[in-house]
Amino acid sequence: MRKQLHRLNSGGLIDRTQALCFRFDGKNYDGFAGDTLASALLANGVRLFGRSFKYHRPRGLLSAGPEEPNALVELRTGARREPNTRATVVELFQNLEATSQNRWPSLGFDVLSLNRLAAPALVAGFYYKTFMWPARFWEKLYEPLIRRAAGLGRAAAVEDPDHYDKAFVFCDVLVIGAGPAGLSAAVAAGRSGARVIICDEDFRLGGRLLAERRQIDGRPAADWLAAILAELASLSEVRIMPRTSVFGLYDHGIYGAVERVNDHVAVPPAHQPRQRGWRIYAKRAILAAGALERPIVFPGNDRPGVMLSGAVRAYVNRFGVLPGREAVVFTAGDGGWATVRDLTEAGAHVAAIVDARSEINPESKTMALRVGARLFAGSVVEATHGGQALRSVTVRDASGKRARLACDLLAVSNGWNPTLHLTSHQNGKPVWEETIQSFVPGRLPPGLAVAGSAAGRFTLAEALRDGARLGREAAVEVGFAAAAADPVPATDAETDGLAPVWRVRGNRGKAFVDLQNDVTDKDVELAAREGFRSIEHLKRYTTLGMATDQGKTSNLAGLAIMAEQVGKAICETGTTTFRPPYTPVAIGALAGHHRGKDFRPVRLAPTHDWSREQGAVFVETGQWLRAQYYPKPGEQDWLATINREVLATRSGVGLCDVSTLGKIDIQGSDAAEFLERVYINGWKTLPIGKARYGVMLREDGFVMDDGTTSRLGENHFLMTTTTINAAKVMQHLEFCHQVLWPELDLRMVSVSEQWAQAAVAGPRSREVLRRVVDAKHDISNEAFPYLAAGEITVGGGIPARLFRISFSGELAYELAVPAGYGDAMMHALMAAGEPYGITPYGLDGLNVMRIEKGHAIGTESNGQTTARDLGLGRMMSSKKDFIGRLMAKREALVQADRPSLVGFRPVDTNNRLWAGAHFIGIGRAAKTENDEGYMTSVAYSPNLKHWIGLGFLKNGPTRIGERIQAVDPVRNGEVEVEVCSPIFFDPEGTRLHG
Amino acid sequence: MRYSGFTLISQALRGHTGWRPAWREASPKSTYDVLIIGGGGHGLATAHYLASRHGINNVAVIEKGYIGSGNVGRNTTIIRSNYLLPGNTPFYELSMKLWEGLEQELNYNAMVSQRGVLNLFHSDSQGDAFARRANAMRLAGVDAELMNLEQVRTMLPFLDYKTGRFPIRGGLLQRRGGTARHDAVAWGYARAADSRGVDIVQNCEVTGIAVTDGRVTGVETTRGQIKAKKVALAVAGNSSRTAAMAGMRLPIESHVLQAFVSEGLKPLIDCVLTFGAGHFYVSQSDKGGLVFGGNIDGYNSYAQRGNLPIIEDVMEAAMALWPALGRVRLLRHWGGIMDMSMDGSPIIDHAPVQGLYVNAGWCYGGFKATPASGFCFAHLIAKDEPHPVAAAYRLDRFATGRLLDERGVGAHPSLQ
Amino acid sequence: MRIACPHCGLRDVQEFVYLGDAAPQRPDGLAATEAAMFEYVYLRDNPRGLLEELWYHGVGCRAWLVVRRDTLTHAIEYVGLAKSRKAGAAA
């Protein structure tokens, strides 16, 4: 095993018995189970992790957590490559492979670091002021260059091979964060019997306790932690979810979370998802997400080796890694002193303590003496030195005197910011809290409480107290009896004195506010100078806080510098809104299994298997798959198949599945009155046993849907709708009944899926049906004429419904049987039709025949057309009120020259027609002002032996016989057509009545 | 001061100390010729064109918060003129022409990027509908190409052509469409208007519209009364509330539309892509983030934030269309408040109150319209007659039936 | 969001379809005027704050609901059945 030079000999929460090997930038390293990628690389002495966004400056680790702005890598390779992955949150696994990003050719030598030469010009917003000349160079030259230089990691180029799961869970109390506050809350709520979920983004529970050397009840905090975790595990209603980030708070107590189920292994085991997206429905929630330490803005603050002081403690205490041997601690408060202690105990030498405060308490002075560190009070670090790794720092004391100190680690501490992001996801504005010099949660969303550091109460004692109290309260609020409360455990002494340093001015080097987006203090000053002073303007103009860390370590410093520039207090300057997600979330986890064929459900007709047996080609119709045509072996192309199907139907008999049509059963003494109100035509006169074609409008007067409705009894109607509008019509009818006219006595139910239905069409259709319908039913032309409808039986007593209706224009029937008999019905009809050459036809064949007959479908009633436009104006009754009646009368909708439905045929019958072509008068220019309408549907008619079309033409019905151009510039088409009646075939309708 | 590469370099040599504010921080005067309510893209553009095209400089733009804080700073930055109806196409084409000259007009680089907008279709009938639209565009002199499956595949090889629930059949491409840097549009217009004397007044909320004898006389604001001969509303998202101050009810509902951005990535996609079988569109910003969006949440809202069902819906569509995105991370999502009009098209018109003008109802398409909206609104305000390309955007069209319903869904804003 | 359907209990908003403001009343009958119908179909108060609105529980019991909801905070104050609203309606 390779030596890990910076690994301590003992200590830490890593499993030294489980060595893991991994690769970074092609080099092999070893780490231990319990490491993060960052801690393992640090243990191996790696300091350089990445390059910055704009200047390509070398960058190392700033943090040990989700706030990391610098150490972004491409994790894994190939189809599993994950760009911009924070090394600080990647749990190490065997054979992990990571690569640095945004550098070329290598991390150590990055050509674009030459950007530093141009840096004086590359200030905030420089691109708004240049690259304007010549105009066409933007897309050709400037933008491609900028795009190539910008961006961070490279996304995978091929399909993500992993699966994602989506899950929903309900609980009484959700606890977000499993540090001391969250664990106390979960136990307090759990003991009362409440259903509790506790989530933590880390793979190990404990929060800051894992990183700190603290005492609880006089014993190491680890003992307390072990005990409370054991108790939580023993509570059956408590669910513990490590590796789970709660990323967003949505309305009514719905929390979005992502669980990294298998990100800690190289490849998810078979049948397991990589990640799982959760929707957590919580009656109460407690945010115990802790706090994030703030860096200090000073020149050279981005050099690898400059690290947050709390992160230093985390690497030492949790991971057993020494981030440096010769350290300087730069602190604005008591926080840095804990780092001095922990570093020293771990064997590092603290060369100096630079405390920005001039008053240092005696205990601290003693500690400085004890550890042999020089103490600089009232001082700051004003520069750092070294190339790609820190070698020394320049300290400036209150008198302006400078000292240069050799070191390989600079730990910085500037106080903490509560992790309050979720509290502002519902527009809650954080409020400034002077005592901690930070923003704390303002008005809270309903059901959410905030505990411990997340509320700005930073001590361990407060975390334990808050957690226990809020956990208990939450359980009581949702109806559980309060469990007996243990006394809040005692903690060792802690202090949190602070006098934050918002920035250190210096002469040498850039001082970064936002490390990831390379925003410096000078950029903030420039924004102020140019009037971008609102905090949102600052953010948008300089890109401060817009990087993948969402400004977790930078927003406040930017705000403070802006406040200083405009001479206001920070609280007057305001804060930006934290937007979800709290931490970036993989798109796959939010999509779950809804991809590929599973993007949307597939609906199959009860006759689907039969269609498949017949060799159907299927087509998507909304969520349905419907048979489009039934090719036979040897058929050259699609058109040959359609022609065969149409000719066979018109000359003999065809069979078409129409099961997907919407079917609504309407019953009640007011059912007929109801139909009067929703259809434009009359219904009260419809006899029992008859069907009628109906058209319904939207209230704005445009056509909504059409279909036949049959009267099966005095108070019983069966409505059919188009396939695509079935749900919409059902909703509309329920609206009309429940909202508009609840006084009408009726009930309705959708029976679309309860019935399989087939159209049997063609001159031989009656003969086929005769062999299927039970003998006792007379279906002769006299007994069962055109538009007859009735309940019958088939196949020896199976209930069925027969309708003599026709979309094809042939003698035709639609036969419906309960869905379970659908397959049997199709087989029975095929068998019965065999002597007559019965031919299955699909949507395309149906489409040809309906165009031949001039029947409108969705392409004609496209939501922009009226009944009048469709030639159905005369159906509109003037004797009754109906939905859409008044709005259909508006002046523009009854203008004579509105485009109306007519037929078209090519003057040269060899020409094909195209739907989507526009009509332009012959000899006129193809321009909008000459546009007289458009072609909606076209088909090749094997009966007429040329193409035919339907379309809307201004004054259409008065222009029969006129010639016009159908122009189609996008397909280079221009065909001279003759305007004709939309009914191309059997205009007298004699075949219907045959 | 004029922006150029030269000024930038000369300022760099002086430590950038010589830059002046992009616009003055104006305090409201007591009276203006024209007062524009709303410091978003449309309001600022209107001010610019009033000053630059009509010589009307005694103008104030009054903004409740900071300029550009509404939808101009919250959208997905798409510009296009691929409209169907003759009432719309020339207007959006004027907008496209103004976009094409925007940097030079404003001396501000709004990064107008004509990278192409491709709308995919997934069935023959959808293809026919796209052909109808593409032909309408060509008749109006707008560029449009109908692409077949192979052409789409060549252009975007990474989409799912194999297992897609709704197979890709082709697309409608407008090469001149693309994106622009949304915030910069607001700032560029503000700076240009300011340079011609327009007052941009931030942090000033209008609380009332003063009307005497059927004529507008000014507004009440949180910073006092301001008199004006003409008052123009450009407050999309809040149009109903503002119009109500003048006693008007509008055919508009306010809805939330969410938008999304991923972490920054090296260039992946060079055009704007829309998925016709799911509500989804995506492009990549120059900074590297994928910018994407979908349908409106579908309920009235002023909350500027949405909910998980639409978020998941959008991510599902993303994965269905482009399955390599699984490991790309969503960085931020947010919401904007849309003026959803009853036919999906905007209103640029006089109000019944004399001297009051309404610019509203932009639905989710306001950004691309910014230049033409300002141009035509300025024309209307200056000349008291509609600009010819915006003549269809009348308030009375709902009463007369001269609707501009591109999608054919009727008076249901939640479906538009 | 979640809506407490009187029939089905607290359900995710995904189960519901939105229509809009519940206040406008359809001017029924042959005597109704085009102007009144225009107002009903097109004009809305569109308040920022409480709004009574119509939702359809399409994936549940198919009831049309009247929901009083705050359009700024999305908080729901009341949910009832639309059919119970009209005087003389059958329960």
PDB file of N, CA and C in Angstrom, chain A residues 168-176 182 185-199 232 235-241 253 255 278-286 447 470-481 483, chain C residues 2 10:
ATOM      1  N   PHE A 168     -42.568   8.422  -2.619  1.00  0.00           N
ATOM      2  CA  PHE A 168     -43.403   9.354  -1.876  1.00  0.00           C
ATOM      3  C   PHE A 168     -43.504   8.834  -0.454  1.00  0.00           C
ATOM      4  N   VAL A 169     -43.384   9.700   0.514  1.00  0.00           N
ATOM      5  CA  VAL A 169     -43.474   9.225   1.882  1.00  0.00           C
ATOM      6  C   VAL A 169     -44.150  10.298   2.738  1.00  0.00           C
ATOM      7  N   PHE A 170     -44.888   9.858   3.722  1.00  0.00           N
ATOM      8  CA  PHE A 170     -45.644  10.763   4.593  1.00  0.00           C
ATOM      9  C   PHE A 170     -45.127  10.606   6.015  1.00  0.00           C
ATOM     10  N   CYS A 171     -45.034  11.704   6.733  1.00  0.00           N
ATOM     11  CA  CYS A 171     -44.584  11.587   8.115  1.00  0.00           C
ATOM     12  C   CYS A 171     -45.189  12.697   8.961  1.00  0.00           C
ATOM     13  N   ASP A 172     -45.052  12.504  10.284  1.00  0.00           N
ATOM     14  CA  ASP A 172     -45.504  13.547  11.205  1.00  0.00           C
ATOM     15  C   ASP A 172     -44.456  14.635  11.331  1.00  0.00           C
ATOM     16  N   VAL A 173     -43.223  14.206  11.529  1.00  0.00           N
ATOM     17  CA  VAL A 173     -42.146  15.174  11.745  1.00  0.00           C
ATOM     18  C   VAL A 173     -40.958  14.806  10.862  1.00  0.00           C
ATOM     19  N   LEU A 174     -40.552  15.756  10.067  1.00  0.00           N
ATOM     20  CA  LEU A 174     -39.348  15.582   9.266  1.00  0.00           C
ATOM     21  C   LEU A 174     -38.236  16.395   9.916  1.00  0.00           C
ATOM     22  N   VAL A 175     -37.114  15.754  10.159  1.00  0.00           N
ATOM     23  CA  VAL A 175     -35.971  16.464  10.715  1.00  0.00           C
ATOM     24  C   VAL A 175     -34.900  16.527   9.640  1.00  0.00           C
ATOM     25  N   ILE A 176     -34.455  17.746   9.348  1.00  0.00           N
ATOM     26  CA  ILE A 176     -33.491  17.935   8.269  1.00  0.00           C
ATOM     27  C   ILE A 176     -32.146  18.248   8.895  1.00  0.00           C
ATOM     28  N   GLY A 182     -30.520  18.139  15.273  1.00  0.00           N
ATOM     29  CA  GLY A 182     -31.449  17.274  14.555  1.00  0.00           C
ATOM     30  C   GLY A 182     -31.665  15.953  15.275  1.00  0.00           C
ATOM     31  N   ALA A 185     -33.832  16.442  18.216  1.00  0.00           N
ATOM     32  CA  ALA A 185     -35.216  16.661  17.798  1.00  0.00           C
ATOM     33  C   ALA A 185     -35.871  15.343  17.404  1.00  0.00           C
ATOM     34  N   ALA A 186     -35.141  14.528  16.643  1.00  0.00           N
ATOM     35  CA  ALA A 186     -35.722  13.278  16.162  1.00  0.00           C
ATOM     36  C   ALA A 186     -36.050  12.348  17.326  1.00  0.00           C
ATOM     37  N   VAL A 187     -35.164  12.297  18.293  1.00  0.00           N
ATOM     38  CA  VAL A 187     -35.423  11.426  19.441  1.00  0.00           C
ATOM     39  C   VAL A 187     -36.608  11.952  20.256  1.00  0.00           C
ATOM     40  N   ALA A 188     -36.630  13.258  20.446  1.00  0.00           N
ATOM     41  CA  ALA A 188     -37.721  13.830  21.251  1.00  0.00           C
ATOM     42  C   ALA A 188     -39.063  13.567  20.581  1.00  0.00           C
ATOM     43  N   ALA A 189     -39.122  13.738  19.260  1.00  0.00           N
ATOM     44  CA  ALA A 189     -40.388  13.499  18.560  1.00  0.00           C
ATOM     45  C   ALA A 189     -40.671  12.006  18.475  1.00  0.00           C
ATOM     46  N   GLY A 190     -39.646  11.235  18.226  1.00  0.00           N
ATOM     47  CA  GLY A 190     -39.816   9.797  18.051  1.00  0.00           C
ATOM     48  C   GLY A 190     -40.298   9.110  19.321  1.00  0.00           C
ATOM     49  N   ARG A 191     -39.807   9.567  20.452  1.00  0.00           N
ATOM     50  CA  ARG A 191     -40.223   8.934  21.715  1.00  0.00           C
ATOM     51  C   ARG A 191     -41.711   9.062  21.969  1.00  0.00           C
ATOM     52  N   SER A 192     -42.336  10.105  21.404  1.00  0.00           N
ATOM     53  CA  SER A 192     -43.769  10.280  21.639  1.00  0.00           C
ATOM     54  C   SER A 192     -44.590   9.379  20.722  1.00  0.00           C
ATOM     55  N   GLY A 193     -43.921   8.684  19.816  1.00  0.00           N
ATOM     56  CA  GLY A 193     -44.648   7.787  18.911  1.00  0.00           C
ATOM     57  C   GLY A 193     -44.917   8.384  17.543  1.00  0.00           C
ATOM     58  N   ALA A 194     -44.478   9.610  17.332  1.00  0.00           N
ATOM     59  CA  ALA A 194     -44.715  10.243  16.035  1.00  0.00           C
ATOM     60  C   ALA A 194     -43.903   9.531  14.959  1.00  0.00           C
ATOM     61  N   ARG A 195     -44.436   9.558  13.744  1.00  0.00           N
ATOM     62  CA  ARG A 195     -43.676   9.038  12.604  1.00  0.00           C
ATOM     63  C   ARG A 195     -42.645  10.096  12.221  1.00  0.00           C
ATOM     64  N   VAL A 196     -41.393   9.757  12.389  1.00  0.00           N
ATOM     65  CA  VAL A 196     -40.321  10.723  12.191  1.00  0.00           C
ATOM     66  C   VAL A 196     -39.426  10.250  11.053  1.00  0.00           C
ATOM     67  N   ILE A 197     -39.032  11.217  10.228  1.00  0.00           N
ATOM     68  CA  ILE A 197     -37.979  10.931   9.238  1.00  0.00           C
ATOM     69  C   ILE A 197     -36.849  11.892   9.527  1.00  0.00           C
ATOM     70  N   ILE A 198     -35.647  11.364   9.656  1.00  0.00           N
ATOM     71  CA  ILE A 198     -34.495  12.245   9.815  1.00  0.00           C
ATOM     72  C   ILE A 198     -33.539  12.002   8.656  1.00  0.00           C
ATOM     73  N   CYS A 199     -33.225  13.105   7.945  1.00  0.00           N
ATOM     74  CA  CYS A 199     -32.376  13.024   6.759  1.00  0.00           C
ATOM     75  C   CYS A 199     -31.082  13.768   7.012  1.00  0.00           C
ATOM     76  N   LEU A 232     -32.483   5.937  18.347  1.00  0.00           N
ATOM     77  CA  LEU A 232     -33.269   6.218  17.138  1.00  0.00           C
ATOM     78  C   LEU A 232     -33.533   4.930  16.366  1.00  0.00           C
ATOM     79  N   LEU A 235     -36.418   2.937  17.651  1.00  0.00           N
ATOM     80  CA  LEU A 235     -37.791   3.463  17.565  1.00  0.00           C
ATOM     81  C   LEU A 235     -38.391   3.054  16.222  1.00  0.00           C
ATOM     82  N   SER A 236     -39.469   2.282  16.269  1.00  0.00           N
ATOM     83  CA  SER A 236     -39.962   1.674  15.029  1.00  0.00           C
ATOM     84  C   SER A 236     -40.575   2.703  14.075  1.00  0.00           C
ATOM     85  N   GLU A 237     -41.019   3.835  14.594  1.00  0.00           N
ATOM     86  CA  GLU A 237     -41.647   4.825  13.717  1.00  0.00           C
ATOM     87  C   GLU A 237     -40.648   5.868  13.209  1.00  0.00           C
ATOM     88  N   VAL A 238     -39.391   5.650  13.528  1.00  0.00           N
ATOM     89  CA  VAL A 238     -38.374   6.604  13.070  1.00  0.00           C
ATOM     90  C   VAL A 238     -37.632   6.005  11.886  1.00  0.00           C
ATOM     91  N   ARG A 239     -37.545   6.809  10.836  1.00  0.00           N
ATOM     92  CA  ARG A 239     -36.826   6.359   9.646  1.00  0.00           C
ATOM     93  C   ARG A 239     -35.581   7.235   9.498  1.00  0.00           C
ATOM     94  N   ILE A 240     -34.442   6.608   9.422  1.00  0.00           N
ATOM     95  CA  ILE A 240     -33.179   7.345   9.333  1.00  0.00           C
ATOM     96  C   ILE A 240     -32.691   7.287   7.897  1.00  0.00           C
ATOM     97  N   MET A 241     -32.476   8.429   7.320  1.00  0.00           N
ATOM     98  CA  MET A 241     -32.073   8.476   5.908  1.00  0.00           C
ATOM     99  C   MET A 241     -30.764   9.245   5.741  1.00  0.00           C
ATOM    100  N   GLY A 253     -46.154  21.828   3.058  1.00  0.00           N
ATOM    101  CA  GLY A 253     -45.356  20.833   3.773  1.00  0.00           C
ATOM    102  C   GLY A 253     -44.816  19.724   2.905  1.00  0.00           C
ATOM    103  N   TYR A 255     -41.674  18.365   0.882  1.00  0.00           N
ATOM    104  CA  TYR A 255     -40.222  18.566   0.803  1.00  0.00           C
ATOM    105  C   TYR A 255     -39.663  17.677  -0.294  1.00  0.00           C
ATOM    106  N   TRP A 278     -37.238  11.836  -3.634  1.00  0.00           N
ATOM    107  CA  TRP A 278     -38.332  11.675  -2.665  1.00  0.00           C
ATOM    108  C   TRP A 278     -39.201  12.906  -2.633  1.00  0.00           C
ATOM    109  N   ARG A 279     -40.491  12.657  -2.505  1.00  0.00           N
ATOM    110  CA  ARG A 279     -41.374  13.736  -2.077  1.00  0.00           C
ATOM    111  C   ARG A 279     -41.798  13.375  -0.665  1.00  0.00           C
ATOM    112  N   ILE A 280     -41.413  14.184   0.281  1.00  0.00           N
ATOM    113  CA  ILE A 280     -41.747  13.913   1.675  1.00  0.00           C
ATOM    114  C   ILE A 280     -42.874  14.849   2.091  1.00  0.00           C
ATOM    115  N   TYR A 281     -43.982  14.270   2.485  1.00  0.00           N
ATOM    116  CA  TYR A 281     -45.143  15.048   2.934  1.00  0.00           C
ATOM    117  C   TYR A 281     -45.105  15.061   4.463  1.00  0.00           C
ATOM    118  N   ALA A 282     -44.747  16.201   5.021  1.00  0.00           N
ATOM    119  CA  ALA A 282     -44.525  16.260   6.468  1.00  0.00           C
ATOM    120  C   ALA A 282     -45.513  17.226   7.110  1.00  0.00           C
ATOM    121  N   LYS A 283     -46.098  16.761   8.223  1.00  0.00           N
ATOM    122  CA  LYS A 283     -46.994  17.670   8.951  1.00  0.00           C
ATOM    123  C   LYS A 283     -46.191  18.777   9.617  1.00  0.00           C
ATOM    124  N   ARG A 284     -45.058  18.418  10.152  1.00  0.00           N
ATOM    125  CA  ARG A 284     -44.146  19.396  10.752  1.00  0.00           C
ATOM    126  C   ARG A 284     -42.732  19.073  10.295  1.00  0.00           C
ATOM    127  N   ALA A 285     -41.902  20.088  10.269  1.00  0.00           N
ATOM    128  CA  ALA A 285     -40.504  19.848   9.931  1.00  0.00           C
ATOM    129  C   ALA A 285     -39.619  20.712  10.810  1.00  0.00           C
ATOM    130  N   ILE A 286     -38.466  20.167  11.097  1.00  0.00           N
ATOM    131  CA  ILE A 286     -37.484  20.900  11.899  1.00  0.00           C
ATOM    132  C   ILE A 286     -36.208  20.993  11.083  1.00  0.00           C
ATOM    133  N   GLY A 447     -45.493  25.252   9.428  1.00  0.00           N
ATOM    134  CA  GLY A 447     -45.075  23.897   9.784  1.00  0.00           C
ATOM    135  C   GLY A 447     -43.583  23.708   9.956  1.00  0.00           C
ATOM    136  N   LEU A 470     -37.947  21.534  20.253  1.00  0.00           N
ATOM    137  CA  LEU A 470     -38.727  21.607  19.007  1.00  0.00           C
ATOM    138  C   LEU A 470     -39.233  20.234  18.587  1.00  0.00           C
ATOM    139  N   GLY A 471     -38.457  19.196  18.846  1.00  0.00           N
ATOM    140  CA  GLY A 471     -38.903  17.843  18.523  1.00  0.00           C
ATOM    141  C   GLY A 471     -40.145  17.487  19.327  1.00  0.00           C
ATOM    142  N   ARG A 472     -40.087  17.816  20.596  1.00  0.00           N
ATOM    143  CA  ARG A 472     -41.229  17.521  21.462  1.00  0.00           C
ATOM    144  C   ARG A 472     -42.447  18.333  21.029  1.00  0.00           C
ATOM    145  N   GLU A 473     -42.229  19.627  20.765  1.00  0.00           N
ATOM    146  CA  GLU A 473     -43.350  20.498  20.371  1.00  0.00           C
ATOM    147  C   GLU A 473     -43.999  20.023  19.076  1.00  0.00           C
ATOM    148  N   ALA A 474     -43.170  19.626  18.137  1.00  0.00           N
ATOM    149  CA  ALA A 474     -43.716  19.199  16.852  1.00  0.00           C
ATOM    150  C   ALA A 474     -44.615  17.980  17.029  1.00  0.00           C
ATOM    151  N   ALA A 475     -44.166  17.027  17.848  1.00  0.00           N
ATOM    152  CA  ALA A 475     -44.971  15.825  18.064  1.00  0.00           C
ATOM    153  C   ALA A 475     -46.293  16.190  18.730  1.00  0.00           C
ATOM    154  N   VAL A 476     -46.242  17.085  19.676  1.00  0.00           N
ATOM    155  CA  VAL A 476     -47.466  17.493  20.376  1.00  0.00           C
ATOM    156  C   VAL A 476     -48.414  18.198  19.406  1.00  0.00           C
ATOM    157  N   GLU A 477     -47.855  19.056  18.561  1.00  0.00           N
ATOM    158  CA  GLU A 477     -48.698  19.805  17.612  1.00  0.00           C
ATOM    159  C   GLU A 477     -49.432  18.887  16.654  1.00  0.00           C
ATOM    160  N   VAL A 478     -48.872  17.747  16.343  1.00  0.00           N
ATOM    161  CA  VAL A 478     -49.576  16.844  15.434  1.00  0.00           C
ATOM    162  C   VAL A 478     -50.361  15.783  16.202  1.00  0.00           C
ATOM    163  N   GLY A 479     -50.488  15.952  17.508  1.00  0.00           N
ATOM    164  CA  GLY A 479     -51.445  15.144  18.255  1.00  0.00           C
ATOM    165  C   GLY A 479     -50.874  14.043  19.114  1.00  0.00           C
ATOM    166  N   PHE A 480     -49.585  14.022  19.322  1.00  0.00           N
ATOM    167  CA  PHE A 480     -49.015  13.000  20.198  1.00  0.00           C
ATOM    168  C   PHE A 480     -48.786  13.580  21.586  1.00  0.00           C
ATOM    169  N   ALA A 481     -48.880  12.701  22.582  1.00  0.00           N
ATOM    170  CA  ALA A 481     -48.605  13.136  23.947  1.00  0.00           C
ATOM    171  C   ALA A 481     -47.105  13.337  24.089  1.00  0.00           C
ATOM    172  N   ALA A 483     -43.529  13.083  25.203  1.00  0.00           N
ATOM    173  CA  ALA A 483     -42.767  12.072  25.931  1.00  0.00           C
ATOM    174  C   ALA A 483     -42.028  12.755  27.068  1.00  0.00           C
TER     175      ALA A 483
ATOM    176  N   ARG C   2     -51.352  20.679  -1.724  1.00  0.00           N
ATOM    177  CA  ARG C   2     -52.310  19.599  -1.508  1.00  0.00           C
ATOM    178  C   ARG C   2     -53.689  20.201  -1.280  1.00  0.00           C
ATOM    179  N   LEU C  10     -56.988  14.604   1.868  1.00  0.00           N
ATOM    180  CA  LEU C  10     -55.899  15.460   1.423  1.00  0.00           C
ATOM    181  C   LEU C  10     -55.143  14.783   0.276  1.00  0.00           C
TER     182      LEU C  10
END
